[in-house]
Coordinates of C-alpha atoms in Angstrom, one line a residue:
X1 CA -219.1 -34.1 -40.3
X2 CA -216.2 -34.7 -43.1
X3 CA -217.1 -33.4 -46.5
X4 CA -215.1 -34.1 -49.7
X5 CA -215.4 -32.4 -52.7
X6 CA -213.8 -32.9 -56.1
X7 CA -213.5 -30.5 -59.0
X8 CA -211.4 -31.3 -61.8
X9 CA -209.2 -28.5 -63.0
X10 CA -207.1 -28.4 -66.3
X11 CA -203.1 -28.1 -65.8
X12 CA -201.4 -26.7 -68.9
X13 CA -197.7 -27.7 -69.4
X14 CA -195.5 -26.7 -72.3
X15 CA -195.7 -30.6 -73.8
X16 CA -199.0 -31.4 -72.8
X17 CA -202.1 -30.9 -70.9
X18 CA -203.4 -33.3 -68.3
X19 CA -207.3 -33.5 -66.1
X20 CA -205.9 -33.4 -62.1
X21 CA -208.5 -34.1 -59.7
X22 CA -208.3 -31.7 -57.0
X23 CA -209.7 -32.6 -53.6
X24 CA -211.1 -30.2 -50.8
X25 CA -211.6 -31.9 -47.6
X26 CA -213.5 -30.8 -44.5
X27 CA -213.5 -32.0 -41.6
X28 CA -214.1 -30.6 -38.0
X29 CA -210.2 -30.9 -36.9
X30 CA -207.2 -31.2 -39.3
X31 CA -204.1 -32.2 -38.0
X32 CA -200.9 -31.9 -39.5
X33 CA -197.8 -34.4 -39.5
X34 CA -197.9 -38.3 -38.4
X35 CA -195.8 -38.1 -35.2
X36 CA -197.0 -39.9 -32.1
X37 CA -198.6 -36.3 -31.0
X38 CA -200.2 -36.1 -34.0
X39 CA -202.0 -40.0 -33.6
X40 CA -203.1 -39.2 -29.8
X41 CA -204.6 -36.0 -31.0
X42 CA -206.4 -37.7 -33.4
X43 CA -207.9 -40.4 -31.4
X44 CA -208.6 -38.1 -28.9
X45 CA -211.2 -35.7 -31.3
X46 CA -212.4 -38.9 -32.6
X47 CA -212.9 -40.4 -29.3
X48 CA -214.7 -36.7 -28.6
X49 CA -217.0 -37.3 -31.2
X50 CA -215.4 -34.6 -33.7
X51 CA -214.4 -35.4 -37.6
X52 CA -210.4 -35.2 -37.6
X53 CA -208.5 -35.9 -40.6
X54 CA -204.6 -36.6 -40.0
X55 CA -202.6 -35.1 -43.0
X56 CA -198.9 -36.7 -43.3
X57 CA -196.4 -35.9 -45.1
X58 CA -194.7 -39.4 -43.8
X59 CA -195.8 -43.0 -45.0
X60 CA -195.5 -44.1 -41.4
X61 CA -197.4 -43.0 -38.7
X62 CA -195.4 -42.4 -34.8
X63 CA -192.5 -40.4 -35.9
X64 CA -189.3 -41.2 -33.4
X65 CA -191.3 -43.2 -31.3
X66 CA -192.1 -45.9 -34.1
X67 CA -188.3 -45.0 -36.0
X68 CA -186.6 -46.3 -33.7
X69 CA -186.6 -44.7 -30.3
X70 CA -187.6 -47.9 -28.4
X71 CA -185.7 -47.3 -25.3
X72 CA -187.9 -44.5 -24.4
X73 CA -187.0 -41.8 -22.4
X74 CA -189.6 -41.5 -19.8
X75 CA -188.4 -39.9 -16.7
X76 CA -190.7 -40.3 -14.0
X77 CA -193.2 -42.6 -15.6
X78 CA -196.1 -41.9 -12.7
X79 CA -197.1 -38.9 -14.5
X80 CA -197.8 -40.4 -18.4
X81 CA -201.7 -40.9 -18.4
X82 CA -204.3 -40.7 -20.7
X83 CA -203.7 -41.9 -24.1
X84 CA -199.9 -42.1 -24.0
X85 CA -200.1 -44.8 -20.9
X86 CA -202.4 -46.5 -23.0
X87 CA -200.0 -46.6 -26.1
X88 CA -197.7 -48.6 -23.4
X89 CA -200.4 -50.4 -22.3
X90 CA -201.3 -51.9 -25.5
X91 CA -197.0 -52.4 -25.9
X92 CA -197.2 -54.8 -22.7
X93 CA -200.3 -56.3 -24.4
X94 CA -198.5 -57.6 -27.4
X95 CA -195.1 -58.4 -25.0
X96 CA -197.3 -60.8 -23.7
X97 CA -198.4 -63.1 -26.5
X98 CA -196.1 -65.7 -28.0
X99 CA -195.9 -64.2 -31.5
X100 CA -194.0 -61.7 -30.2
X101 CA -191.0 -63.1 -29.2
X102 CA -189.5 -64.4 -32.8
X103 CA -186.1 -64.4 -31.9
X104 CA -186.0 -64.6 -28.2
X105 CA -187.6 -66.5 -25.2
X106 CA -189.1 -63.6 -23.1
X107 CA -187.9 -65.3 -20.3
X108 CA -184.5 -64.8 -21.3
X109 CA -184.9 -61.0 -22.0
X110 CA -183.2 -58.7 -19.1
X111 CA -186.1 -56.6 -18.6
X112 CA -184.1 -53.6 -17.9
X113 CA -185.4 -49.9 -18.7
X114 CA -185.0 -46.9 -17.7
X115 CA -185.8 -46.6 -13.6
X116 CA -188.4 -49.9 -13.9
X117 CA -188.2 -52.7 -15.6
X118 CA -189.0 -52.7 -19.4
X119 CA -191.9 -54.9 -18.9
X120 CA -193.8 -53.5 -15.8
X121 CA -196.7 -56.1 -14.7
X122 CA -197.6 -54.2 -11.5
X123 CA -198.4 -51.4 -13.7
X124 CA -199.5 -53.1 -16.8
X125 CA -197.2 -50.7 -19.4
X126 CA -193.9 -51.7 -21.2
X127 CA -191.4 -48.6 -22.0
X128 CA -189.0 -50.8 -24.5
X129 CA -190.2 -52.4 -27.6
X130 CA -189.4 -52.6 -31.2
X131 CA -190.0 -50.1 -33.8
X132 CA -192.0 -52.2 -36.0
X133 CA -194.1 -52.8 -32.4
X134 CA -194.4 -49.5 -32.0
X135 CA -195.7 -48.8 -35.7
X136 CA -198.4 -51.2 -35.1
X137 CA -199.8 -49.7 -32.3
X138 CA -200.4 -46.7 -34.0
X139 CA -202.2 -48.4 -37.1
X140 CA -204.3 -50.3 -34.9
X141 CA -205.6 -47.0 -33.0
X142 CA -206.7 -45.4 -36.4
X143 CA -208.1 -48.5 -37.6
X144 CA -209.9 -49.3 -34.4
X145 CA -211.1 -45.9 -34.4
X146 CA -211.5 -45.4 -38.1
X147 CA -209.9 -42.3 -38.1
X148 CA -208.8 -41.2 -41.6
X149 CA -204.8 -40.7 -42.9
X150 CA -203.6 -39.1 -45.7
X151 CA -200.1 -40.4 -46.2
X152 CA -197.2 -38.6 -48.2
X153 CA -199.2 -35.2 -47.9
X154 CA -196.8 -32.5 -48.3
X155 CA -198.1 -28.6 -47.3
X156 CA -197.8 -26.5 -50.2
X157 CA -195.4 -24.0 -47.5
X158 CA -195.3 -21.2 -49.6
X159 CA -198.9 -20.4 -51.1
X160 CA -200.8 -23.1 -49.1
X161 CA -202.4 -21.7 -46.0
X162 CA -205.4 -19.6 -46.3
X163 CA -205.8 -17.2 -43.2
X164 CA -209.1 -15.7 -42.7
X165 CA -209.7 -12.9 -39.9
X166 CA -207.2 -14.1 -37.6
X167 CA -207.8 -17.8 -38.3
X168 CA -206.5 -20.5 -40.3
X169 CA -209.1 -21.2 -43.2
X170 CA -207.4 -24.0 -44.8
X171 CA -204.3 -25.6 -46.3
X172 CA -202.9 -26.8 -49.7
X173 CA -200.6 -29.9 -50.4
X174 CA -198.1 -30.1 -53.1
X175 CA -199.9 -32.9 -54.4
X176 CA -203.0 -31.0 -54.8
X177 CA -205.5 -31.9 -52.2
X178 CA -207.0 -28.8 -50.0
X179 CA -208.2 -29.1 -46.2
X180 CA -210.4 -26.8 -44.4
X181 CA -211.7 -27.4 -40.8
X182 CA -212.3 -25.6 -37.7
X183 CA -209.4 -26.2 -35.7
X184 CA -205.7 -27.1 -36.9
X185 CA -203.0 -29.0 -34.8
X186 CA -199.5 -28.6 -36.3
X187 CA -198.1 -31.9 -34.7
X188 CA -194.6 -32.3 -37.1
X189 CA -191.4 -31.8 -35.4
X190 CA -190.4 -29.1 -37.4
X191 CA -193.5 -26.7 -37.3
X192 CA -194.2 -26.1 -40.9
X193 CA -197.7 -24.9 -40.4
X194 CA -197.3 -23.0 -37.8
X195 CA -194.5 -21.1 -39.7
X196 CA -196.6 -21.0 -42.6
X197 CA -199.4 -19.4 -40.9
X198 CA -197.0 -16.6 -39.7
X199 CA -196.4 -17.6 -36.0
X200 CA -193.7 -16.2 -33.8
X201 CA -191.3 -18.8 -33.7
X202 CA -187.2 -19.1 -32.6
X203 CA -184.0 -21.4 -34.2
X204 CA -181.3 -22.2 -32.2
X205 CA -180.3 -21.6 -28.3
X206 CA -181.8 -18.1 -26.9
X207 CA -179.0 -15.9 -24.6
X208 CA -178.7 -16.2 -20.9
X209 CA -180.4 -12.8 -20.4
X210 CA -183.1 -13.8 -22.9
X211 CA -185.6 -15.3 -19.9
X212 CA -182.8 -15.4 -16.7
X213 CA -181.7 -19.1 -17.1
X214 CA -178.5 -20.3 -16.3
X215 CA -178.2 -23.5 -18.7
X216 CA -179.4 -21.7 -21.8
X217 CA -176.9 -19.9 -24.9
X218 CA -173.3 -21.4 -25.6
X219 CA -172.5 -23.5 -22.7
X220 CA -168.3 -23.9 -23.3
X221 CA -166.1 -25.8 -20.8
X222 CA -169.2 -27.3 -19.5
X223 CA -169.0 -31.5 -19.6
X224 CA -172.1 -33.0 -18.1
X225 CA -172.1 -36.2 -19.7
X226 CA -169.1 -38.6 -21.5
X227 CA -170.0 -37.0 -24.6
X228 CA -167.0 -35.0 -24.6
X229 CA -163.2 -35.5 -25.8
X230 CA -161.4 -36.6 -22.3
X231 CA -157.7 -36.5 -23.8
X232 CA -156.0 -33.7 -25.8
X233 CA -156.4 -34.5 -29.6
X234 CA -155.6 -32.7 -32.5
X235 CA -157.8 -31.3 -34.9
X236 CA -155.4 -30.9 -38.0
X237 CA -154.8 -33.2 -40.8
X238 CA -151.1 -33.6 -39.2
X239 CA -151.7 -33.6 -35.6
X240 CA -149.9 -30.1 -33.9
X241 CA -150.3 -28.7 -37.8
X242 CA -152.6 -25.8 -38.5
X243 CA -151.2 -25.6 -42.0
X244 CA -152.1 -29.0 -42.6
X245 CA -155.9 -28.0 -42.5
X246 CA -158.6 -29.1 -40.7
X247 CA -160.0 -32.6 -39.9
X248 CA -163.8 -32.6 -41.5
X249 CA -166.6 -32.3 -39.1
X250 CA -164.1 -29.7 -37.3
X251 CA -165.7 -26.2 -37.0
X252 CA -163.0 -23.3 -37.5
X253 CA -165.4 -20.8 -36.0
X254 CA -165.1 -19.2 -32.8
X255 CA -167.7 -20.9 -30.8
X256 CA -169.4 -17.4 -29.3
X257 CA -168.8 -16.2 -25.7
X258 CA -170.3 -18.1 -22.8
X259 CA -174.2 -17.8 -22.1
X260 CA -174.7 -16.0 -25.6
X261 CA -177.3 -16.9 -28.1
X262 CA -177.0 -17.8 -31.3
X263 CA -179.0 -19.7 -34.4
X264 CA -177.5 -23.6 -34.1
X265 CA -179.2 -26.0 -32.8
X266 CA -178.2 -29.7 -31.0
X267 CA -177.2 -32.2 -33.6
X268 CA -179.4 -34.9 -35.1
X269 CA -179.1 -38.7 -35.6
X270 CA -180.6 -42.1 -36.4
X271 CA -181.5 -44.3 -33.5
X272 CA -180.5 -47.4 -35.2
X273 CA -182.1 -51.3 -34.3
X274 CA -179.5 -53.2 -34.4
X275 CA -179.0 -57.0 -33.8
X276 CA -176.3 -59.7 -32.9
X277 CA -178.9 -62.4 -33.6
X278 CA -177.0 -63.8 -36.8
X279 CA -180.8 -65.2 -38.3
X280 CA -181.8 -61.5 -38.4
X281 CA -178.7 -59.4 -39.0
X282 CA -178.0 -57.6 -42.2
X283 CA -174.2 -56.8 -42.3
X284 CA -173.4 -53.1 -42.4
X285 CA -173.5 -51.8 -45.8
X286 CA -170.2 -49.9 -47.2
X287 CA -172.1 -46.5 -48.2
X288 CA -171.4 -44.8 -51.9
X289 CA -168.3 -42.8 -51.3
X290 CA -166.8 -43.9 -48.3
X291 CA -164.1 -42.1 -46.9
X292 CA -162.5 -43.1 -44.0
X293 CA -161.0 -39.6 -43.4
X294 CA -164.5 -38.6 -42.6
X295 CA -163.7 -40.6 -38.7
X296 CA -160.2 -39.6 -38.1
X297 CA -161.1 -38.4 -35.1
X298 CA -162.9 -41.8 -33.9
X299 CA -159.6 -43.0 -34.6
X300 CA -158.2 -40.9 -32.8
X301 CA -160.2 -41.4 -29.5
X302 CA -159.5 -45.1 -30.0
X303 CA -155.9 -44.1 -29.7
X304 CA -156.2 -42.6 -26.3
X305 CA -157.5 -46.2 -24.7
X306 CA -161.2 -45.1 -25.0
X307 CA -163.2 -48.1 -25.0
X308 CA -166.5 -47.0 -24.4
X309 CA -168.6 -47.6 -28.1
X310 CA -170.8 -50.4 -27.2
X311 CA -172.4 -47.8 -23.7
X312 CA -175.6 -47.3 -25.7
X313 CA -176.6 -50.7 -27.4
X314 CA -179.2 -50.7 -25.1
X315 CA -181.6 -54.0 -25.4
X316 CA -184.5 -54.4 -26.7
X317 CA -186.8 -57.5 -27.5
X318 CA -185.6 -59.9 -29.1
X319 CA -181.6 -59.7 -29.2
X320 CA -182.1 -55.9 -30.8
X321 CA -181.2 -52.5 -29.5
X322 CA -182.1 -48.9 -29.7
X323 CA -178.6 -47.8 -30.5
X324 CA -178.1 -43.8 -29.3
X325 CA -175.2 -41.4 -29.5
X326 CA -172.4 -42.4 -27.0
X327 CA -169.2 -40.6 -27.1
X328 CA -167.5 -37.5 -28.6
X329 CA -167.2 -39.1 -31.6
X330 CA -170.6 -41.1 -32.1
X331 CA -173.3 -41.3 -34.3
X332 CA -174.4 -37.4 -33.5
X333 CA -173.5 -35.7 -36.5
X334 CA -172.4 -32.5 -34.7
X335 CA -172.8 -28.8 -36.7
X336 CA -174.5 -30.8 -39.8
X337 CA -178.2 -29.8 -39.4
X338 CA -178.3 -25.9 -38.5
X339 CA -180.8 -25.3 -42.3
X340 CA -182.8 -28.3 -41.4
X341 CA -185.7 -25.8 -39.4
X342 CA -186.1 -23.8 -42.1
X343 CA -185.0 -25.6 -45.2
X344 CA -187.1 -26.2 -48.5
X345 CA -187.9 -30.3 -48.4
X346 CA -185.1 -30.7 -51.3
X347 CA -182.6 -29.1 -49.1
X348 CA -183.8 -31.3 -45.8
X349 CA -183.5 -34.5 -48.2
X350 CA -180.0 -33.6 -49.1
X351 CA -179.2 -33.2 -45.3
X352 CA -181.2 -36.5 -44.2
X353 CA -179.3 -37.9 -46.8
X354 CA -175.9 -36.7 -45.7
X355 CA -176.4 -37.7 -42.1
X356 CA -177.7 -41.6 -43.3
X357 CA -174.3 -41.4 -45.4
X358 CA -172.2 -40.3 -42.3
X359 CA -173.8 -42.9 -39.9
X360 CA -173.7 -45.9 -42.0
X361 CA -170.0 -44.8 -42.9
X362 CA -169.3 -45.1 -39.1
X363 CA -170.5 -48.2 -38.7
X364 CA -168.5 -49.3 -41.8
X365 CA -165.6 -47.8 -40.3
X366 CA -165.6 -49.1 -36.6
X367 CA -166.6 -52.5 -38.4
X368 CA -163.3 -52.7 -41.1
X369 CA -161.3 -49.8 -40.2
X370 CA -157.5 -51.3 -39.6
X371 CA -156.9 -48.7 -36.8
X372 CA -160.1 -49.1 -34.8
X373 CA -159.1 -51.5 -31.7
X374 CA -159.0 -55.5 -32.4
X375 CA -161.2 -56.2 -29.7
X376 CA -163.7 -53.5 -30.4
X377 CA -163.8 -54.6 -34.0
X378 CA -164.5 -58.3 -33.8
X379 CA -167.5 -57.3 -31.6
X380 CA -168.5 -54.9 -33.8
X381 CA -168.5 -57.3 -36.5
X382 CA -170.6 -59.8 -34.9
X383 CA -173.8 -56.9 -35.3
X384 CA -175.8 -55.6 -38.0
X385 CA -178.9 -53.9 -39.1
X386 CA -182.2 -56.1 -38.1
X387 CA -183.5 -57.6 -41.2
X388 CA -186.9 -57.3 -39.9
X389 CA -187.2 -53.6 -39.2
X390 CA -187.8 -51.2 -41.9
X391 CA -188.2 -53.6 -44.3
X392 CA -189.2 -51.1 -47.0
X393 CA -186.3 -48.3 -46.2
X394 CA -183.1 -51.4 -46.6
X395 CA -183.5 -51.9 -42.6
X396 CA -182.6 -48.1 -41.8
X397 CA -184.8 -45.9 -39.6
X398 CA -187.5 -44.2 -41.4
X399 CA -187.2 -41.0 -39.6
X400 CA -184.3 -38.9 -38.8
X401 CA -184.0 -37.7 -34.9
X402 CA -185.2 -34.1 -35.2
X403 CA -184.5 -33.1 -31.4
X404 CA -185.1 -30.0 -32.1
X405 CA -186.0 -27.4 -34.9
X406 CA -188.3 -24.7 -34.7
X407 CA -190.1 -23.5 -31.6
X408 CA -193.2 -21.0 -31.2
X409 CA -193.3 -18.3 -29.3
X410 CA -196.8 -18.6 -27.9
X411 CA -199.0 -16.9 -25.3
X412 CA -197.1 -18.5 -22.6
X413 CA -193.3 -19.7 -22.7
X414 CA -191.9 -22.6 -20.8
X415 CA -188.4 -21.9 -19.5
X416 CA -186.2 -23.5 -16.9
X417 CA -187.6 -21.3 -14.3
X418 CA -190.6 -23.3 -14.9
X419 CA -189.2 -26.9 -14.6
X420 CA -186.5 -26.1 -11.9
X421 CA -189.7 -25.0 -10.0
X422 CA -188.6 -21.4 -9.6
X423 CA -191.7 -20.4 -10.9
X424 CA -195.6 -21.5 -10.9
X425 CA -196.5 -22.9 -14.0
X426 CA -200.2 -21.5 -15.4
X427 CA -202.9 -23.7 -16.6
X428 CA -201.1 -27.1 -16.6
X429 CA -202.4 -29.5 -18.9
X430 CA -199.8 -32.2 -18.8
X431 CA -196.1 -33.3 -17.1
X432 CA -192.6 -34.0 -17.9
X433 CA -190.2 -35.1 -16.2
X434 CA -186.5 -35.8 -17.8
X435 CA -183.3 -34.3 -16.9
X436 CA -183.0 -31.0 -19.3
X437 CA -180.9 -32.8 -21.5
X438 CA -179.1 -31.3 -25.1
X439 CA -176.9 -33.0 -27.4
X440 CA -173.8 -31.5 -28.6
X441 CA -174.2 -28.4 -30.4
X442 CA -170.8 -27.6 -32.0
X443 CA -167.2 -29.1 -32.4
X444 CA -164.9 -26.2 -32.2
X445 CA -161.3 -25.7 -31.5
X446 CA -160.0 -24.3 -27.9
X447 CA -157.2 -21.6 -27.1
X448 CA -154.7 -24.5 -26.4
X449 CA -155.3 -25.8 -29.9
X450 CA -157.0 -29.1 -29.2
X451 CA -160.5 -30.3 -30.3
X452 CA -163.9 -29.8 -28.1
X453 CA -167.5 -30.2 -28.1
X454 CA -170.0 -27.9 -26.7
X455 CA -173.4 -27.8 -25.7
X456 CA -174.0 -31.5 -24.0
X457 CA -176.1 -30.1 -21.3
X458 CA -177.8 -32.8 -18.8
X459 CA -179.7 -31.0 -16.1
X460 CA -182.4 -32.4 -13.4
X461 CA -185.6 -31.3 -13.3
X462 CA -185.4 -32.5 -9.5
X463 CA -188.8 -33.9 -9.9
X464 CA -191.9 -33.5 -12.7
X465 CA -192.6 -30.1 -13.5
X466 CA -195.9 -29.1 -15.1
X467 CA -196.5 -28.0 -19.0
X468 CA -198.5 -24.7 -19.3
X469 CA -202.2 -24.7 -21.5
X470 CA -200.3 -21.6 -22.9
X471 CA -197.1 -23.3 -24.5
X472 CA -199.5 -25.0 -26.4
X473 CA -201.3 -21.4 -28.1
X474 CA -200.4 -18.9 -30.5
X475 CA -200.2 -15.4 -29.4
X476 CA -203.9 -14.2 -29.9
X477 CA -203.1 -11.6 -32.7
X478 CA -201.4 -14.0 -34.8
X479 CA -203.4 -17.2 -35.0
X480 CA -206.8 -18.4 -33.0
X481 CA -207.8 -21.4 -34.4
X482 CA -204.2 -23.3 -34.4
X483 CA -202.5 -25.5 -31.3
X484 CA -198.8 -26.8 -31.4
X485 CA -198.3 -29.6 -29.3
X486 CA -194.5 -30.5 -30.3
X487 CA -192.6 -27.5 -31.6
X488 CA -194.3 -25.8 -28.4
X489 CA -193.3 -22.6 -26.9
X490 CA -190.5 -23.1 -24.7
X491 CA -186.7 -21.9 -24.7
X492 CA -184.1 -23.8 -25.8
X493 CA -183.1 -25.7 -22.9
X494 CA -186.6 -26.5 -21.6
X495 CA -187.5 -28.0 -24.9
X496 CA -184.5 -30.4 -23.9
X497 CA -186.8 -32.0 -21.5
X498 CA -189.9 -31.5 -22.7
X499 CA -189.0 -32.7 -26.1
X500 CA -189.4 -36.4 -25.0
X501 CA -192.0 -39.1 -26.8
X502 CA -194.3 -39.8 -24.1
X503 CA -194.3 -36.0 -23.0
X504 CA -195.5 -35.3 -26.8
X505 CA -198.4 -37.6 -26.9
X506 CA -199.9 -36.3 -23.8
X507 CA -199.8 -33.2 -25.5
X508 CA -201.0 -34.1 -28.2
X509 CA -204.1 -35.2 -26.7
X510 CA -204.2 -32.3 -24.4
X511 CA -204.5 -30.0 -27.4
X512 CA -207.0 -31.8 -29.2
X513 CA -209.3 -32.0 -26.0
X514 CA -208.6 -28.1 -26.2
X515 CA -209.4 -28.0 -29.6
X516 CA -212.8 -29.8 -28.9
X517 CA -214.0 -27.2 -26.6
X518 CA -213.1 -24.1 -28.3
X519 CA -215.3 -26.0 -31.1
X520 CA -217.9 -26.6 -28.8
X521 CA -217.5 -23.5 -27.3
X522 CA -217.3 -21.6 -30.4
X523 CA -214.3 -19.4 -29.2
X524 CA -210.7 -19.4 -30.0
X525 CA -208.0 -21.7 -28.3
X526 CA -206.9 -18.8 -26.5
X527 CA -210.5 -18.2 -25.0
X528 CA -211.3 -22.4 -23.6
X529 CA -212.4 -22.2 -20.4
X530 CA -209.4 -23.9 -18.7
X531 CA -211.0 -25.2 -16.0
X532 CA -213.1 -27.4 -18.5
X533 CA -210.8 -28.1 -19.9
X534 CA -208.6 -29.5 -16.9
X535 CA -212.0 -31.8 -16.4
X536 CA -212.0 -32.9 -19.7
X537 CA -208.3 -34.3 -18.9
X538 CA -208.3 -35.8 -15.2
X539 CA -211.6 -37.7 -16.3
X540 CA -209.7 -39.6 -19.2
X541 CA -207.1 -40.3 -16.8
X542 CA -204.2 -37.5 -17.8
X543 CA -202.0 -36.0 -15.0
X544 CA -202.0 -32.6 -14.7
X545 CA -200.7 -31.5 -11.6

């Protein structure tokens, strides 16, 4: 049952005094943050027949997924079930109607994804779609299963959570509002809750030694993907000139010894929609305070003959793309975001804000810069923002790509042993399957005096792996009535893979079938009978094993 209750308290301010309504919500489970993990979990408890109440602090619900991640990386899509296969399902569903192709005949879209094609009929799903697609998906499940969403719900992260005997009693918002329920899923991608309730937690890439892994700590002189600066290039002002000082977004710190831990973490973008459909394309916008110094060094690597920009336009409906990172000079915004876990929200603004500035200024700059190639540029100028998508943010993505920030350390930790197979995974409850796969971590200078990147790691998993019930739990002593199905326990390089969309919304509605036993139950999430539990799963179609 959901039970609200208002009291009206009086707030006395040095000018004036005002009536605020306070409200104190109940409801059987409360789930923090509006990522796709946090919708699945929701219709799952609903589905369950348990009160949930989802508690955002965004004004649009599917995180990455609906901000512009519409290429998704899948990996080996066999193993999504459950409620994330139906998320694709419904995708196809809407593919197929006329209103959906505005701008394109769908006979005249490639159909390419990732290992299938984009539009799979034999399997009913579709793994590419637009972000506004995407959104609407997510509305229609709450609607359909009336499930109630507090929007622009911020947690109050230093006096808010009330613990009670081991157990989360209930949380504050800045705005006010209080929520108490039985169980609490913290499904945000930077943890918040959790950390608020005093969880074990780690920032930033754990040593070699740390759990035995071979890909984990500072990974220098290692190149798996293109990511990486191919030609010598200087990083001084004057090329060959230390005096001359450094090029921005050039680190002058020693990047640490090989295999050693430290506390950054891999860089952050936008995943931009983009379009070459001229009815739909917004030109790039000049940001305030351009400064074309800012991509010297994309200058730079069009100097060497490097004509590889356009390698991640990937398509999507209806002349769009999901535009990623590509390059050592991309849209990553390398060595920018290592605050951002632990940040107060004015600080994170100022660093979303700074990475929106950077990116757009790229674009500018590839699109007008004299020194970027002709040939390059006059493509470049031919594509836009999509007028269409994020209509209320000035067409920019919504949501910043958080790949990583904090992770717990719960009652079970999910390594590379696990996902290389080395080791048997306890009490899985869901599968991933994508290479082990980090972005660039730093951008440092070598011994021989010429620019580098580290810590572009892609590494196969040869194969889904399982996810362990455990990665999901606090450590007993510290909280029992909280589940963390996105900043899960895991090391560094494991999150790499597991950190994908579809991977998070079958965890998210793993942990809120957990959640529903150990209410039923009456015992902590540490204590549900995993065997029920693995029931409870393989009967609404999840693959666990």
């Amino acid at each position: 049952m959901m039970v609200l209750l208002i009291s009206t308290s009086i707030m006395f301010s040095c000018k004036e005094k005002a009536n605020v309504l306070k409200e104190s919500i109940e409801a059987d489970i409360i789930i923090y943050g509006g990522t796709s993990a946090a919708i699945s979990a929701a219709v799952e408890a609903k589905r369950s027949g348990k009160s949930v109440i989802v508690v955002s602090p965004d004004k649009h619900l599917g995180g990455l997924t609906s901000g512009g991640l519409g290429w998704t990386d899948t990996g080996d899509k066999s193993v999504i079930g459950g409620l994330a296969r139906e998320f694709y399902h419904r995708v196809y569903k809407y593919y197929n109607t006329d209103e959906a192709w505005q701008w394109q005949p769908k006979e005249e879209y490639g159909n390419t994804g990732q290992g299938t094609p984009a539009m799979d009929g034999e399997n009913r799903t579709m793994w590419i779609f637009e972000p506004h697609v995407a959104e609407k998906v997510f509305e229609d499940l709450v609607k359909e299963d009336s499930i109630r969403v507090d929007r622009d719900e911020w947690l109050d992260r230093e006096n808010g959570v009330v613990l009670e005997g081991g157990n989360i009693k209930s949380f504050s918002t800045l705005s006010g509002k209080t929520y108490s329920g039985k169980i609490f899923l913290d499904a945000t991608y930077e943890g918040d809750l959790m950390a608020a309730a005093g969880v074990s937690y780690h920032v930033g890439r754990e040593g070699k030694d740390v759990y035995g892994e071979e890909w984990n700590g500072v990974q220098t002189g290692v190149l798996h993907h293109k990511h990486w600066f191919e030609s010598d290039i200087s990083p001084y002002v004057v090329p060959g000139d230390p005096s001359s000082g450094l090029l921005p977004r050039v680190s002058a710190e020693n990047p640490g010894e090989k295999h050693s831990g430290d506390d950054k973490i891999q860089a952050y973008c936008f995943r931009m929609c983009m379009t070459d459909h001229e009815p739909n394309r917004v030109p790039f916008p000049k940001p305030d305070g351009y400064d074309p110094m800012q991509y010297e060094l994309m200058a730079r690597v069009f100097d060497t003959g490097r004509k590889d920009w356009f390698q991640k336009f990937d398509a999507i409906p209806n002349h769009k793309t999901d535009t990623n990172n590509h390059g050592p000079f991309s849209s990553d915004n390398i060595g920018m975001n290592y605050d951002y876990p632990e940040a107060s929200y004015e600080r994170r603004k100022e660093i979303i804000k700074e990475h929106e500035q950077y990116q757009k200024g790229l674009l500018w700059f590839v699109a007008n810069d004299p020194r970027v190639p002709k040939d390059i540029q006059l493509k470049m100028q031919k594509w836009g923002l999509a007028k269409d998508e994020f209509t209320d943010n000035g067409n920019w993505p919504h949501q910043i790509y958080v790949r990583e920030a904090r992770r717990m350390v719960g009652e079970f930790v999910m390594t590379e042993n696990e996902l290389l197979k080395k080791r048997k995974t306890p009490n899985p409850i869901g599968l991933g399957s994508y290479t082990m796969d980090s972005h660039n971590v730093q951008r440092y200078i070598k011994p021989d005096g010429f620019v580098q990147n580290e810590g572009d790691i892609g590494v196969e998993t040869n194969g889904p792996y399982t996810i362990s019930y455990g990665s999901l739990v606090p450590k007993k002593n510290e909280c029992k009535n909280l589940l963390v199905p996105v900043c899960v326990s895991s090391s560094h390089i494991a999150f790499g893979s597991i950190r994908m969309e579809p991977v998070f919304m079958i965890l998210g509605q793993s942990a809120a079938a957990a959640a529903v036993l150990a209410i039923n139950e009456n015992t902590t999430v540490q204590n549900v009978d995993y065997n029920k539990l693995k029931e409870v799963l393989v009967a609404k179609g999840q693959i666990v094993e």
